[in-house]
Short mmCIF file of C-alpha atoms and ligand atoms in Angstrom, two decimals:
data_model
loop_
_atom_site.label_atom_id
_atom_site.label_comp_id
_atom_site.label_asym_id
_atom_site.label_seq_id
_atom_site.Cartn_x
_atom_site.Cartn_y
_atom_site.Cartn_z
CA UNK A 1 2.85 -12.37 0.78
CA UNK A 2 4.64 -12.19 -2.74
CA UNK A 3 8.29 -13.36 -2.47
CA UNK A 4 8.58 -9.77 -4.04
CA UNK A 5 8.27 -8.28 -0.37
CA UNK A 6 10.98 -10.45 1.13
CA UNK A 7 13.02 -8.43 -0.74
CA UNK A 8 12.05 -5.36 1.63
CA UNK A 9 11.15 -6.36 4.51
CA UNK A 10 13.01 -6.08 7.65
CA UNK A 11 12.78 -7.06 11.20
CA UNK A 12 10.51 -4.17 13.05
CA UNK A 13 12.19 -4.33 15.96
CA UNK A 14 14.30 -0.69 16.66
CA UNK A 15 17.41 -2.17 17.71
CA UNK A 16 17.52 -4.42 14.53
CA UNK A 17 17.92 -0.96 12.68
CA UNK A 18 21.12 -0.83 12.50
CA UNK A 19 22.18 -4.75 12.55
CA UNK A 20 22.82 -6.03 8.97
CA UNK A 21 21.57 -9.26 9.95
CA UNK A 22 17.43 -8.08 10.09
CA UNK A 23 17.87 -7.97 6.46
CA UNK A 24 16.19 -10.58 4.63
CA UNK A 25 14.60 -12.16 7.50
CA UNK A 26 15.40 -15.89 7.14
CA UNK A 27 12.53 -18.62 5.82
CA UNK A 28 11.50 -21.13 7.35
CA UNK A 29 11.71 -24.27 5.14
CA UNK A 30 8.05 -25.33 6.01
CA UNK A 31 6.51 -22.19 4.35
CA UNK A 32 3.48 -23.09 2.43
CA UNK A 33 4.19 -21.33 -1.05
CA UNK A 34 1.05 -20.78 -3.83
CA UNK A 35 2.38 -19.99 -7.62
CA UNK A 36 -0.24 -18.70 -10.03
CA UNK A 37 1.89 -19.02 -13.30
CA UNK A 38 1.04 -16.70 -15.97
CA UNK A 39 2.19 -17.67 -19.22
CA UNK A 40 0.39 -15.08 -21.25
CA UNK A 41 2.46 -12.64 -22.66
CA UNK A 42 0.20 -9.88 -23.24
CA UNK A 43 -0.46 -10.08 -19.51
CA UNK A 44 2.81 -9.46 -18.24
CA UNK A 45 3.64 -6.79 -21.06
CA UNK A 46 1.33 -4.79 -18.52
CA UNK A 47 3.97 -5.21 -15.56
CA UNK A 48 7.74 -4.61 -17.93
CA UNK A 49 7.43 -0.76 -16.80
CA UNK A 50 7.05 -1.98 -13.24
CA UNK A 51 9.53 -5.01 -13.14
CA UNK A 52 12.41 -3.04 -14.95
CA UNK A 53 11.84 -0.25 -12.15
CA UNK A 54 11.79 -2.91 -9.36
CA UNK A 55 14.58 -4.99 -11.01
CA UNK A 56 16.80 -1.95 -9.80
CA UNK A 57 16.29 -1.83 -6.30
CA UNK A 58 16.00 -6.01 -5.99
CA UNK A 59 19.17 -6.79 -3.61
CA UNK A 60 20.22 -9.90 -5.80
CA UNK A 61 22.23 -11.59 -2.78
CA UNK A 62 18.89 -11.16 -0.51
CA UNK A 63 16.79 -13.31 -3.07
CA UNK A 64 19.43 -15.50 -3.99
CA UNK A 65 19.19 -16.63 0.08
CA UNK A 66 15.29 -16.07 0.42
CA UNK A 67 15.02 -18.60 -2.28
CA UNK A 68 17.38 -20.90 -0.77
CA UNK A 69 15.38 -21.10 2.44
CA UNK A 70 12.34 -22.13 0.16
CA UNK A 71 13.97 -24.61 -1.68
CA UNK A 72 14.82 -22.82 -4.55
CA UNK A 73 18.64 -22.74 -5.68
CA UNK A 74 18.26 -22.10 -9.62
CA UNK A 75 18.04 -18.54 -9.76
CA UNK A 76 21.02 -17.35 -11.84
CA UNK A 77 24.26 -16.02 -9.31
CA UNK A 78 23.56 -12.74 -10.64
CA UNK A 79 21.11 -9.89 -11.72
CA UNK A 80 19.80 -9.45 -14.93
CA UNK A 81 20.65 -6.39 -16.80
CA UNK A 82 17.22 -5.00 -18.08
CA UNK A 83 16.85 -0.89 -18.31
CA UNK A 84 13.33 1.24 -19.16
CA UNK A 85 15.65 1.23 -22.79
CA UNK A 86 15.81 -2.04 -23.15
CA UNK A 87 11.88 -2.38 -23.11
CA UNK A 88 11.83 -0.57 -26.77
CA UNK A 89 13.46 -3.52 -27.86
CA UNK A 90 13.02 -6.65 -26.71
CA UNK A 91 14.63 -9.83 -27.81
CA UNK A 92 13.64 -13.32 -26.98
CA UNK A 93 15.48 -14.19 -24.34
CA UNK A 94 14.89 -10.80 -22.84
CA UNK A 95 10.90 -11.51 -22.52
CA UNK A 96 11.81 -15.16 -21.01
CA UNK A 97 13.61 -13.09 -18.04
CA UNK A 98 10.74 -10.59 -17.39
CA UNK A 99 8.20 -13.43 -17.65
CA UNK A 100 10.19 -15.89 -15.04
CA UNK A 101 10.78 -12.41 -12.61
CA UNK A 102 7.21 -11.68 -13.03
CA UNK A 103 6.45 -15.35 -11.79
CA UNK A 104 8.34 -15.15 -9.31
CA UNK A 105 8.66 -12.02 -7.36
CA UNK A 106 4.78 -11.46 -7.69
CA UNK A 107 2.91 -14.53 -8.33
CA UNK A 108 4.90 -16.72 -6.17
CA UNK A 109 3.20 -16.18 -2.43
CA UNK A 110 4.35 -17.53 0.89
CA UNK A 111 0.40 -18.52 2.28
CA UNK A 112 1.76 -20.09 5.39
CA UNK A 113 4.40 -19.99 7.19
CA UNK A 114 7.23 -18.17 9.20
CA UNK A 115 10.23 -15.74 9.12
CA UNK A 116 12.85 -15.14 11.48
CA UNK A 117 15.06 -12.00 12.23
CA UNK A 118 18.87 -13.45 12.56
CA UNK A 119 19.55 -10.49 15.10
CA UNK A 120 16.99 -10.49 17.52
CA UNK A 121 15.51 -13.67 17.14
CA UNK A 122 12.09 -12.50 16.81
CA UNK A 123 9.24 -14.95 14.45
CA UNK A 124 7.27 -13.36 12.69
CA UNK A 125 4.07 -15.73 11.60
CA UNK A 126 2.31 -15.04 8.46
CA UNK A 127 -1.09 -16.77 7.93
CA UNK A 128 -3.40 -16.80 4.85
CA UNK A 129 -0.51 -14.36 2.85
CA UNK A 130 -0.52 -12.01 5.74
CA UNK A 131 3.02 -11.73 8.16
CA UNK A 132 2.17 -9.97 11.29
CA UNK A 133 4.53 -7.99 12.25
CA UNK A 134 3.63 -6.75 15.30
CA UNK A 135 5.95 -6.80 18.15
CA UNK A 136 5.21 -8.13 21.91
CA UNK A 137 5.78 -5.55 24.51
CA UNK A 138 8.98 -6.13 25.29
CA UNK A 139 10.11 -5.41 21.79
CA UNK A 140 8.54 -2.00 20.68
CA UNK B 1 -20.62 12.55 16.73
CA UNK B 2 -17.42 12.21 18.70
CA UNK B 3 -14.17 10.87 16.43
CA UNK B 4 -13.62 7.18 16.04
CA UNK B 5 -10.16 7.79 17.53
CA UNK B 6 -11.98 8.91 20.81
CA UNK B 7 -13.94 5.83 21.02
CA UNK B 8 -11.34 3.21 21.52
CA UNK B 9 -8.15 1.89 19.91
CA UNK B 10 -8.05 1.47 15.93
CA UNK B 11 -7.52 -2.31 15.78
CA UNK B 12 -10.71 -2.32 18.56
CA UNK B 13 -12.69 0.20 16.70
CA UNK B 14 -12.33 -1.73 13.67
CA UNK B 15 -13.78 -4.81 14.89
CA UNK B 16 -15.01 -7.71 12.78
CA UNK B 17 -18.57 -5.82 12.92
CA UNK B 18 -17.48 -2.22 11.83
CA UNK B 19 -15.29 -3.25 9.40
CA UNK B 20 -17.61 -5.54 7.66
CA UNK B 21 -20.04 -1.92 7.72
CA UNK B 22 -16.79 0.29 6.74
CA UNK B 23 -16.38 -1.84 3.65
CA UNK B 24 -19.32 -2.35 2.01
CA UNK B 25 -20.95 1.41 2.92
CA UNK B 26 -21.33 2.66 -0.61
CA UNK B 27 -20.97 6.03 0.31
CA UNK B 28 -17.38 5.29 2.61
CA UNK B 29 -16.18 3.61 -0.90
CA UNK B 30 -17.07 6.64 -2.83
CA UNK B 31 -15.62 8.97 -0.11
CA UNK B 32 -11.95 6.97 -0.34
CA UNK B 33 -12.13 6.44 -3.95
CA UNK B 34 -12.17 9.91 -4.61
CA UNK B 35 -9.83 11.24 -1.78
CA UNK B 36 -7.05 7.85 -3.19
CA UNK B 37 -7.72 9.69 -6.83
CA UNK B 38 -6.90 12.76 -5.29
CA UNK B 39 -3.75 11.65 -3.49
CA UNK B 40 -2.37 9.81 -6.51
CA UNK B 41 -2.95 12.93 -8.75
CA UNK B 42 -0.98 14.92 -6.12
CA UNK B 43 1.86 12.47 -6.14
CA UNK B 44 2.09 13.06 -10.14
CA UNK B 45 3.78 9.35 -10.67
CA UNK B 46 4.96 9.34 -14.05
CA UNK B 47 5.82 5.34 -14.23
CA UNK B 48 3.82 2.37 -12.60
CA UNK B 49 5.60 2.42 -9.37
CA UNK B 50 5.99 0.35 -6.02
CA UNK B 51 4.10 2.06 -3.24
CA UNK B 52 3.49 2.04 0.38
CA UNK B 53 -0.39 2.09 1.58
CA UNK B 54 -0.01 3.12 5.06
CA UNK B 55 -3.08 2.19 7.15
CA UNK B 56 -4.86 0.47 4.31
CA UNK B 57 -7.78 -1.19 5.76
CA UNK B 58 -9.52 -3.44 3.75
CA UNK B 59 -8.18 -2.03 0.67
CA UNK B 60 -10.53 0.51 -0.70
CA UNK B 61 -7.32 2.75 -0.97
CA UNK B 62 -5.04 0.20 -2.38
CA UNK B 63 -7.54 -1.64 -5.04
CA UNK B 64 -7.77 2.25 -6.32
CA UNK B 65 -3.99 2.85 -6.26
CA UNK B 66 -3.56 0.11 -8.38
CA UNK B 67 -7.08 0.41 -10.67
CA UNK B 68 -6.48 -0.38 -14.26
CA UNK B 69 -8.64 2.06 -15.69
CA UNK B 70 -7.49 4.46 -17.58
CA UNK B 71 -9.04 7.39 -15.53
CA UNK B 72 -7.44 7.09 -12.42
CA UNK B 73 -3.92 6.19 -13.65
CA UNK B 74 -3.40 6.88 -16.94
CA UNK B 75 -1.93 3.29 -18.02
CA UNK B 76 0.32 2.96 -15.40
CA UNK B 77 0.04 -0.19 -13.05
CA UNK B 78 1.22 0.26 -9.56
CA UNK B 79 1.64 -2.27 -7.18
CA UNK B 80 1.26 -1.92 -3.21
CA UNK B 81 1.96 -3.01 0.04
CA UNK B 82 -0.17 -2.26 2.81
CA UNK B 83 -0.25 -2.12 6.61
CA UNK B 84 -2.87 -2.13 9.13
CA UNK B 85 -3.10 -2.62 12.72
CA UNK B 86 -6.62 -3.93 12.78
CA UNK B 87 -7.32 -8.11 11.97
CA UNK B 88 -10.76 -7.73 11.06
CA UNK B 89 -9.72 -4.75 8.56
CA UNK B 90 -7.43 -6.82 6.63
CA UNK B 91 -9.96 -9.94 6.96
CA UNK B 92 -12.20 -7.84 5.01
CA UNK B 93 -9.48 -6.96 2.35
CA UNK B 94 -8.87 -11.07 1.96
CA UNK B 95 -12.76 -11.45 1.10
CA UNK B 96 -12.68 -8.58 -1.01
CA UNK B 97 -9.48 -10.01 -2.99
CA UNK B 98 -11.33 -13.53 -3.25
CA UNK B 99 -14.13 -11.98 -4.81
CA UNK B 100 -12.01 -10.34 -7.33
CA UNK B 101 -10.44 -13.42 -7.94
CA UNK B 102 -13.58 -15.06 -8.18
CA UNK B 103 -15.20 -12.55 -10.57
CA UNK B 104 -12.17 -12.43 -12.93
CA UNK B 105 -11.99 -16.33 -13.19
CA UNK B 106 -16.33 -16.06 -14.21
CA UNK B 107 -15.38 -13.09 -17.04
CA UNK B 108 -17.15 -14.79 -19.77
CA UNK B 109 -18.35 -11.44 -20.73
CA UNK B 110 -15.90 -8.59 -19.76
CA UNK B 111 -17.86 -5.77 -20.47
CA UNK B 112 -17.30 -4.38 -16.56
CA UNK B 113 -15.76 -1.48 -14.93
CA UNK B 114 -11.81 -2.49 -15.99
CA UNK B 115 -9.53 -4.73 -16.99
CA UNK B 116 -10.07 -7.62 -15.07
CA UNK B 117 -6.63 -8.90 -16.16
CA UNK B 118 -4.39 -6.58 -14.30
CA UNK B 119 -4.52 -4.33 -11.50
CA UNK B 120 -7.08 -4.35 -8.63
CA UNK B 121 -5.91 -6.09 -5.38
CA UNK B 122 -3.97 -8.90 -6.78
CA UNK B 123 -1.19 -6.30 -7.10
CA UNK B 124 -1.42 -5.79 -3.60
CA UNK B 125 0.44 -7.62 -0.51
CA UNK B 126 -0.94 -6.69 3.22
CA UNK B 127 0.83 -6.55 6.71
CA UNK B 128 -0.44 -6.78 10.13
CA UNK B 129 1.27 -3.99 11.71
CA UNK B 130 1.38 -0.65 14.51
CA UNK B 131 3.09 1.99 12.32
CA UNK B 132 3.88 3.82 15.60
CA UNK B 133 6.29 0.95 16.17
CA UNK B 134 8.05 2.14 12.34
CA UNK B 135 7.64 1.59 8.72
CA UNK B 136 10.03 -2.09 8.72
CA UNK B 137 11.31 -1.92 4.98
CA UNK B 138 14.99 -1.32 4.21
CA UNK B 139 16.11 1.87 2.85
CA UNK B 140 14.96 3.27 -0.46
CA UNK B 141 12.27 0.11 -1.08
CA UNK B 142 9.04 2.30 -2.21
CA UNK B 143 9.13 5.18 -4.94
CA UNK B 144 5.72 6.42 -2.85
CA UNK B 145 3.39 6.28 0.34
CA UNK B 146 -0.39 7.10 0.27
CA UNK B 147 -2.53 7.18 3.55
CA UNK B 148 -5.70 7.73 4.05
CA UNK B 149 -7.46 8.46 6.70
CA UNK B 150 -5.26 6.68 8.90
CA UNK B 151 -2.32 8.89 10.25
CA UNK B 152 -4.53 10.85 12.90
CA UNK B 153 -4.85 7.47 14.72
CA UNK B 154 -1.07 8.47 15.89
CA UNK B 155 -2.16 10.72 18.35
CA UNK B 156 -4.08 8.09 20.15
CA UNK B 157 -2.40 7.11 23.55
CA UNK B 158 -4.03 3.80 24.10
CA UNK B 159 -2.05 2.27 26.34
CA UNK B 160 0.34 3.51 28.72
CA UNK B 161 3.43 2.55 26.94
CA UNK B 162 2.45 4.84 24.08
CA UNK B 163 4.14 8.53 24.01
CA UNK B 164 2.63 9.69 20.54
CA UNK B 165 5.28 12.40 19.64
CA UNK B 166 7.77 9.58 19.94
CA UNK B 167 5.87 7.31 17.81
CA UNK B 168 5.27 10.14 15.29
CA UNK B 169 8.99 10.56 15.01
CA UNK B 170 9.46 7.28 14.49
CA UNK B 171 7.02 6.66 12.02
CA UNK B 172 8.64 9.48 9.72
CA UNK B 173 11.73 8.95 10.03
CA UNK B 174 11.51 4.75 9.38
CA UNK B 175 9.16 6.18 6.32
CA UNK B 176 11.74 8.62 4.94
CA UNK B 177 14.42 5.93 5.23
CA UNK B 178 12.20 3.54 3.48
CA UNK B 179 11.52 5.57 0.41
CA UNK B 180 13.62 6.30 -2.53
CA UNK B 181 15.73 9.09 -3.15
CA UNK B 182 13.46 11.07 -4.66
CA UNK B 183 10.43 9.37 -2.61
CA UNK B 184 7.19 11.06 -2.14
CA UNK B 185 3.93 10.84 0.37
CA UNK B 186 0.91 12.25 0.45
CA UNK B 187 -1.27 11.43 3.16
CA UNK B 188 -4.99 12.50 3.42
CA UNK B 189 -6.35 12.74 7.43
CA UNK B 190 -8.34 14.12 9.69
CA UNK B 191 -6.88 16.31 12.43
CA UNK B 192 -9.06 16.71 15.64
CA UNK B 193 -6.99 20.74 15.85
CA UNK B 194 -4.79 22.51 14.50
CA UNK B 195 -2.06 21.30 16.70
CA UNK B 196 -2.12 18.22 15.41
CA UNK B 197 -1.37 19.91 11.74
CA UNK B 198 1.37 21.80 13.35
CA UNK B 199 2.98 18.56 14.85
CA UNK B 200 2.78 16.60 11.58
CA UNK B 201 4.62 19.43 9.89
CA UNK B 202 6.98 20.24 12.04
CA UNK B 203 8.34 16.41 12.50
CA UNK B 204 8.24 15.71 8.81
CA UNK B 205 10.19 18.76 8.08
CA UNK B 206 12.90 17.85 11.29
CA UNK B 207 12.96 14.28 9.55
CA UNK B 208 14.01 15.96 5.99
CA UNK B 209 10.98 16.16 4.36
CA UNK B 210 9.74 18.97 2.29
CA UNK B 211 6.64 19.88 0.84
CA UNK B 212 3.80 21.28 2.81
CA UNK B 213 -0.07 21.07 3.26
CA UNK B 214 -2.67 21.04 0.82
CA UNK B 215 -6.15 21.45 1.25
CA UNK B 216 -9.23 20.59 -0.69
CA UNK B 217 -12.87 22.46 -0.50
CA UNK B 218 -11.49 24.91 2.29
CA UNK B 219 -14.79 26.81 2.56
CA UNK B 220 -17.03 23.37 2.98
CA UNK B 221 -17.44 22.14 6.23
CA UNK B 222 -18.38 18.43 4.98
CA UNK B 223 -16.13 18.40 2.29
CA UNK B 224 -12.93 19.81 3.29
CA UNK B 225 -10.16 17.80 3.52
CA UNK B 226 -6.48 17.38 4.55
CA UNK B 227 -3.36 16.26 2.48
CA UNK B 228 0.46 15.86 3.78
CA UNK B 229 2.21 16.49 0.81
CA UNK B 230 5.87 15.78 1.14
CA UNK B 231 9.04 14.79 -0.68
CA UNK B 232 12.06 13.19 0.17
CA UNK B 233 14.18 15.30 -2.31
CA UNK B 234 14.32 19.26 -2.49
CA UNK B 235 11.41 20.77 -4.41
CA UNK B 236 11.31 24.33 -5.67
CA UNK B 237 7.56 25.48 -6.11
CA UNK B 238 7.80 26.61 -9.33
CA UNK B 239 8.93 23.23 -10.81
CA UNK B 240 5.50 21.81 -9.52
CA UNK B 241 5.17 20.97 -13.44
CA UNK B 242 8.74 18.99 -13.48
CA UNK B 243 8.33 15.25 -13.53
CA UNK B 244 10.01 14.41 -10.24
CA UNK B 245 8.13 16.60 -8.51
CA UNK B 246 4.57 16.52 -6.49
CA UNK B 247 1.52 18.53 -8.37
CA UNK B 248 1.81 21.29 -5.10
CA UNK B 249 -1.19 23.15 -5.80
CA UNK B 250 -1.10 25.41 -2.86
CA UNK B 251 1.18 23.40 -0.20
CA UNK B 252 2.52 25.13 2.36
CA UNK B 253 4.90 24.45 5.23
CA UNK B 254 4.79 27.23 6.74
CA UNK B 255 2.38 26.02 9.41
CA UNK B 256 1.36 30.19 9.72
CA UNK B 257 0.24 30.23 6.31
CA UNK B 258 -2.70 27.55 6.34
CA UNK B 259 -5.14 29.05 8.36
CA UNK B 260 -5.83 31.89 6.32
CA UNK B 261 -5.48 30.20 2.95
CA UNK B 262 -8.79 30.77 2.31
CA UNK B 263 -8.21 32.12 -1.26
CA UNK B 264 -7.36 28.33 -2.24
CA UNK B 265 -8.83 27.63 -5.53
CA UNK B 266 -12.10 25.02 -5.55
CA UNK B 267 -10.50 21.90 -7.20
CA UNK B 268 -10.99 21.60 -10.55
CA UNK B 269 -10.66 17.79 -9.40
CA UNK B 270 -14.63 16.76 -9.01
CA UNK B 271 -15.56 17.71 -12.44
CA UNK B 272 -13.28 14.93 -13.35
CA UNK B 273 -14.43 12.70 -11.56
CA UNK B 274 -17.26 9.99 -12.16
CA UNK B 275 -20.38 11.24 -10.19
CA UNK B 276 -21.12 9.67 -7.21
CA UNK B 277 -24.21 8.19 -8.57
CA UNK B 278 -22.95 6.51 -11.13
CA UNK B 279 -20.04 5.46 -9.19
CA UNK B 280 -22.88 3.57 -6.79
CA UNK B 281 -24.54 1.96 -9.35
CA UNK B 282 -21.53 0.53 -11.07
CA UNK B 283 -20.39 -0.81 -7.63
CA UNK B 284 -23.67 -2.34 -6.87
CA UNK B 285 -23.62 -4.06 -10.52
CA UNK B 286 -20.43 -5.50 -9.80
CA UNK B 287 -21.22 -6.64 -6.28
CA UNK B 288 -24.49 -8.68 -7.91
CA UNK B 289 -22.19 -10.31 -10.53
CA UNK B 290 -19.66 -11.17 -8.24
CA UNK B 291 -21.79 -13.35 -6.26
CA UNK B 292 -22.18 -12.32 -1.94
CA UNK B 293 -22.56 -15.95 -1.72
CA UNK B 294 -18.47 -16.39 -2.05
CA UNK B 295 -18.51 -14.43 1.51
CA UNK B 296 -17.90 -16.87 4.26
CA UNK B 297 -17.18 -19.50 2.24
CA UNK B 298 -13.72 -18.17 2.93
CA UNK B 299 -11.61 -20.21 0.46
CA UNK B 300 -8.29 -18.50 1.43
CA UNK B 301 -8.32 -20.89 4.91
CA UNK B 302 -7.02 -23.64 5.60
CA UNK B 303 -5.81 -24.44 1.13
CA UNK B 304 -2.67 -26.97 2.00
CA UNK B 305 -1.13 -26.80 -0.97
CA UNK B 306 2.56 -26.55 -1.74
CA UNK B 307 3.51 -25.72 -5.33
CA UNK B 308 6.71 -26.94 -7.34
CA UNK B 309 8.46 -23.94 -6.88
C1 LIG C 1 -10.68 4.91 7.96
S1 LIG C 1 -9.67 3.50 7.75
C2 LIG C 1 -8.99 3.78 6.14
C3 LIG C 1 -8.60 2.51 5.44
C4 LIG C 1 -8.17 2.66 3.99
N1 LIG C 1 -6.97 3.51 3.86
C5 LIG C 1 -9.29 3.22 3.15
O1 LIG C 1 -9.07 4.22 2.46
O2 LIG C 1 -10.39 2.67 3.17
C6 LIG C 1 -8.28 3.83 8.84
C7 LIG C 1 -7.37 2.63 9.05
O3 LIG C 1 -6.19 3.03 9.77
C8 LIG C 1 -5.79 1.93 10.55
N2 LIG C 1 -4.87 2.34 11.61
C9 LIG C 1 -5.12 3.15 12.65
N3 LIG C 1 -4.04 3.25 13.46
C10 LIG C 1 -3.08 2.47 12.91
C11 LIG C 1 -1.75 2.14 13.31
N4 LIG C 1 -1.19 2.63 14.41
N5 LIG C 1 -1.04 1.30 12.51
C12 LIG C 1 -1.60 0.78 11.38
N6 LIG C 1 -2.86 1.05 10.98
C13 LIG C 1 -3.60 1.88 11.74
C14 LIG C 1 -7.10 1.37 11.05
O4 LIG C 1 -6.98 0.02 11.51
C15 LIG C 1 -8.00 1.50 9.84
O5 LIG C 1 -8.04 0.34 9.07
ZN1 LIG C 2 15.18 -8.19 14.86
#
């Protein structure tokens, strides 16, 4: 699962709906994480239109704690400012920030691990990239 | 030949056996590459976009929704995330991204169907999932949803807990929440009746949805097929050109209207597309340069590895 999707993801459970706290589901510190870094440029170039557009819906605060249950506390407090304008013109530092996004949000991957809603408790497994969400009986 | 969704449930149907058959049927790969082509063209996406794959199987639907070439989306370069209630389904998907993998990192010469550097499945994330139970994404996370031939499993009542027209509801209004503003869906599938048309229809329109049916090759038997065309935001027909809009050629929600639509044009749609033949043949070179023997060798289990992150 690309750390992208943590970003979206909520607890499936109906009565979570409405609970702020099914939203991001919390990490477990254990999670087995793969990262296929891509350094080349023209690669990524292929993603900016996609990245810019996701940039804009990312909830900042969500990653900023998703990352912190994975060990990660580096990411910058807040979002980046990149618009489907700024992609005419690109300067440096600009490509360094769609590069390190596109590195993490989609080829950083939990393989293994868990997630947890905060509301109802629930634990979601995921196994070989693949949560399951599906909920026991008493749940759905 | 009685329905698959009258045989048993779909994450039973789709056992390890069937979908192993599903998968690699050249003709079921040709069938849902050209009804995925369809859907995208009728969702008219004008930027590479972050879309739902509702009931995606093993991915023949997704590794289309995000194909590089040039045909299908015009140099845009989607990216996916699907669900599916059957294991074996997704199992199948996991092989089938491996062997991407594996034939991208042995592109010495790159003279195959696409680039081999972007797109395809490695844009794609899956989820285990019943999307009778909801669609579990926060509000306004996906610009679009495709299904195919998935959504007519919702009428299936397989177990006594299951009331379908409650899990229909559900299902559209969790989807509707989850798209964006101006979200849309289209959704190719295979109604046993007409009722089951009617009750799509209706529940998308109660949940805020507008748009209507389309359908494709109304006069063929074989060939004619279904599409759910809706939209999260208001739609006047006559902007079908405008670039927020779907490409409505011929939707309807009027549920009155679609049985008599016989005067819907033939598709221009086919003569676009590559012929079927062709389309086997390139598959079939692929699948010899990509190896079989990286089947079962299953090198997505049990890789302990945790990166620097
Ligand atoms: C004919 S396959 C299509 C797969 C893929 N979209 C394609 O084009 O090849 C239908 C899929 O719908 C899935 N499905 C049926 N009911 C479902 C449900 N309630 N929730 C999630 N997936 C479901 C099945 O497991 C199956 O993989
Ligand atoms: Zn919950």
């Amino acid at each position: 699962m690309k750390l992208l999707t943590t970003n979206f993801i909520k607890c499936s459970v109906k009565a979570c709906d409405s609970n702020m706290t099914s939203f991001p589901l919390r990490y477990d510190n254990q999670c087995e994480l793969e990262l296929n870094y891509e350094d080349d440029e023209s690669i990524i170039e292929k993603s900016y239109q996609f990245l810019v557009g996701i940039l804009d819906k990312i909830d900042w605060d969500a990653l900023l704690k998703v990352c912190a249950d994975l060990g990660n506390n580096d990411l910058p407090p807040n979002k980046p400012l990149l618009t489907q304008d700024s992609l005419l013109s690109l300067n440096d530092n600009e490509r360094l920030i769609l590069k390190q996004l596109f590195n993490l949000l989609i080829n950083t991957e939990i393989v293994n691990g868990s997630m947890k809603c905060d509301s109802c408790e629930h634990v979601y497994l995921i196994k070989n990239g693949i949560p399951n969400l599906l909920l026991p009986p008493h749940l759905s | 030949m009685s329905r698959p969704e009258e045989i048993a449930p779909p994450e039973l149907f789709y056992n390890d056996k069937e979908s192993k058959k599903y998968t690699e049927n050249s003709r079921v790969q040709y069938i849902q590459y050209v009804m995925t082509k369809r859907s995208l063209e009728l969702l008219n996406l004008k930027e590479s976009s972050f879309i739902l794959d509702i009931g995606c199987g093993s991915c023949l639907s997704g590794e289309i929704i995000s194909s590089a070439s040039e045909e299908v989306n015009a140099g845009m370069n989607h990216y996916w995330t699907g669900l599916d209630i059957s294991p074996d389904m997704l199992e199948q998907a996991l092989i089938r991204k491996e062997e991407e993998k594996f034939n991208n990192d042995d592109d010495s010469n790159s003279d195959d169907e696409s680039n081999g550097e972007i797109g395809g499945l490695r844009n794609g994330d899956m989820m285990l999932h019943d999307i009778g139970q909801g669609i579990p994404f926060r509000a306004g996370s996906f610009d679009a949803a495709i299904s195919i031939s998935a959504i007519q499993w919702l009428f299936n009542k397989d177990n006594n807990n299951h009331d379908p027209i409650k899990r229909i509801k559900r299902f559209f209004e969790s989807l509707y929440s989850a798209l964006t503003k101006n979200g849309k869906f289209v959704a190719q599938f295979y109604p046993a009746n007409d009722d089951q048309i009617d009750t799509f229809l209706q529940i998308a329109k109660q949940t805020g949805f507008s748009g209507g049916l389309v359908i494709d090759n109304p006069e063929s038997k074989k060939n004619k097929k279904y599409y759910l065309v809706l939209s999260c935001g208001t739609m006047s027909s006559n902007d079908a050109n405008d670039s927020d809009n779907l490409n409505l050629s011929g939707a309807s929600m009027d549920v009155s209207n679609i049985h008599d639509k016989k005067e819907l044009k033939k598709k221009r749609g086919n003569g676009m597309l590559e012929s079927k033949k062709s389309f086997i043949l390139r598959k079939k070179e692929l699948m010899k340069k990509r190896g079989r023997e990286v089947r079962g060798e299953s090198k997505y289990t049990g890789r302990k590895r945790r990166d620097r992150f």
